[in-house]
Amino acid sequence: MSRHHTLAEKQEILRLHEDGASMVELMTRFHVSDYYLYILFGRYKKYGIDGLENYKKTVISLELKLQIIKEYEEDCLPLWQLCVKYDVSHSSICRWIQQYKSGGYEELYRHKQRGRPIKNMGRPKKKEPQTELEKLQAENLRLRAENALLKKAKVLMEEKRAKTKDSGL
């Protein structure tokens, strides 16, 4: 359903419809399209008052998308009936149909995830050296780093000893 209409407005649309207001009157008064009204009436008939709430975000499988497209193209079901039957928004079905028509199954399959990509937190995995030479080079690098660390530690320990001698402790 539209985000622009409150639950009270949707209930008013239904009440006026039940009182005999025509589709044209409702479309003009509430600035909505006919398919919006068909979906509203269909969801109300199927779910009652709960059907007037906005769509809940659900992940639709590729198989279900293809089923919906098949029913639209081969069985000639109107979009509003598919929206009500599968509880999917009109814009989503239109987008899937357009993707399918432009690139077939592959285009529909290439569904891009929305939002910011997930950052890879933590350290990158280390690659294992492939050859004996690479293994030796990696060990040599590790030993050099260890040697440099030990030299630094030795210098720091000597400085600490010198300070303690000077202070007389």
PDB file of C-alpha atoms in Angstrom, residues 58-72 82-83 85-88 92-93 96-97 105 108:
ATOM      1  CA  THR A  58      10.279 -10.292   2.849  1.00  0.00           C
ATOM      2  CA  VAL A  59      12.840 -11.913   0.612  1.00  0.00           C
ATOM      3  CA  ILE A  60      11.190 -13.391  -2.461  1.00  0.00           C
ATOM      4  CA  SER A  61      12.915 -16.412  -3.965  1.00  0.00           C
ATOM      5  CA  LEU A  62      13.913 -16.485  -7.612  1.00  0.00           C
ATOM      6  CA  GLU A  63      11.503 -19.368  -8.213  1.00  0.00           C
ATOM      7  CA  LEU A  64       8.586 -17.371  -6.818  1.00  0.00           C
ATOM      8  CA  LYS A  65       9.532 -14.349  -8.947  1.00  0.00           C
ATOM      9  CA  LEU A  66       9.513 -16.571 -12.032  1.00  0.00           C
ATOM     10  CA  GLN A  67       6.134 -18.020 -11.000  1.00  0.00           C
ATOM     11  CA  ILE A  68       4.679 -14.526 -10.656  1.00  0.00           C
ATOM     12  CA  ILE A  69       6.055 -13.492 -14.065  1.00  0.00           C
ATOM     13  CA  LYS A  70       4.662 -16.685 -15.621  1.00  0.00           C
ATOM     14  CA  GLU A  71       1.221 -16.029 -14.179  1.00  0.00           C
ATOM     15  CA  TYR A  72       1.354 -12.469 -15.478  1.00  0.00           C
ATOM     16  CA  LEU A  82      -0.715 -10.935  -8.238  1.00  0.00           C
ATOM     17  CA  CYS A  83       0.028  -8.240  -5.646  1.00  0.00           C
ATOM     18  CA  LYS A  85      -2.139 -13.205  -4.069  1.00  0.00           C
ATOM     19  CA  TYR A  86       1.588 -13.079  -3.255  1.00  0.00           C
ATOM     20  CA  ASP A  87       1.525 -10.071  -0.893  1.00  0.00           C
ATOM     21  CA  VAL A  88       4.108  -8.224  -2.979  1.00  0.00           C
ATOM     22  CA  SER A  92       8.399  -4.946  -7.218  1.00  0.00           C
ATOM     23  CA  ILE A  93       6.434  -7.040  -9.704  1.00  0.00           C
ATOM     24  CA  TRP A  96      10.884  -8.082 -12.029  1.00  0.00           C
ATOM     25  CA  ILE A  97       8.896  -8.154 -15.266  1.00  0.00           C
ATOM     26  CA  TYR A 105      16.387 -15.351 -16.378  1.00  0.00           C
ATOM     27  CA  LEU A 108      16.441 -11.531 -12.873  1.00  0.00           C
TER      28      LEU A 108
END
